[in-house]
């Protein structure tokens, strides 16, 4: 499986997951034109788009959902609450409801969702598996990491986790106390420290990449996020790579090997 971050941050979030010519977008903070352009920038073709899976209805995650679904004639997938919140944007688009902890298959992608505590109608974190054993976990805008979310995200080859703010930069930054509380609360975002703790808890020998996503432009820096998460992962003996996703440029492509290919390599 190949993962490309189209862009990540408060101005738009989207990932392209690709497997054998099939493409699944996770979140759609950008329209079809930008998505195609950024994939081309990475030397990638868009391929056969099989769906757009959404984590929640905030504009930075859904703004381009209708545009992508119409251009590629594919379904939009999301929780009941998410689809209900954007139903006006999805007229005449095929919609597939994701039921929590019940896998849904679209093309070669097997999608499982788990409800999060973020301040949206029915936000979810996602895990996406393909037949060769690769599994990508997406945990952004999650508020807090719950036990069932951690269970769903175990054994990922690539973990995309929000690392939204540095705790000191948030406290000393430009936001009034009420906004600071919202960001740091259980319906807000994960700090670098919380992202590091979650990544460390989910660390296992098959974890190839940790991608830090949704960084605040005001209360974080790529260096601060990377350093905090790297320290937490080092204690767990993480031997993969940490990437920091950008807002204005794509990150990737990230090529995952997965269990099958690792076994083949070991077998010689
Ligand atoms: Zn959100
Ligand atoms: Zn967001």
mmCIF file of C-alpha atoms and ligand atoms in Angstrom, residues 9 13 56 58 60-61 118 141 189 214, ligand 2:
data_model
loop_
_atom_site.group_PDB
_atom_site.id
_atom_site.type_symbol
_atom_site.label_atom_id
_atom_site.label_comp_id
_atom_site.label_asym_id
_atom_site.label_seq_id
_atom_site.Cartn_x
_atom_site.Cartn_y
_atom_site.Cartn_z
ATOM 1 C CA UNK A 9 -3.626 21.154 8.992
ATOM 2 C CA UNK A 13 -6.761 17.451 5.434
ATOM 3 C CA UNK A 56 -16.095 13.989 10.546
ATOM 4 C CA UNK A 58 -15.628 19.854 9.868
ATOM 5 C CA UNK A 60 -11.091 21.134 6.822
ATOM 6 C CA UNK A 61 -12.025 17.441 6.316
ATOM 7 C CA UNK A 118 -14.018 15.323 19.097
ATOM 8 C CA UNK A 141 -9.270 15.305 15.487
ATOM 9 C CA UNK A 189 -7.092 17.825 19.664
ATOM 10 C CA UNK A 214 -2.840 18.379 11.701
HETATM 11 ZN ZN1 LIG B 2 -9.518 19.181 11.577
#
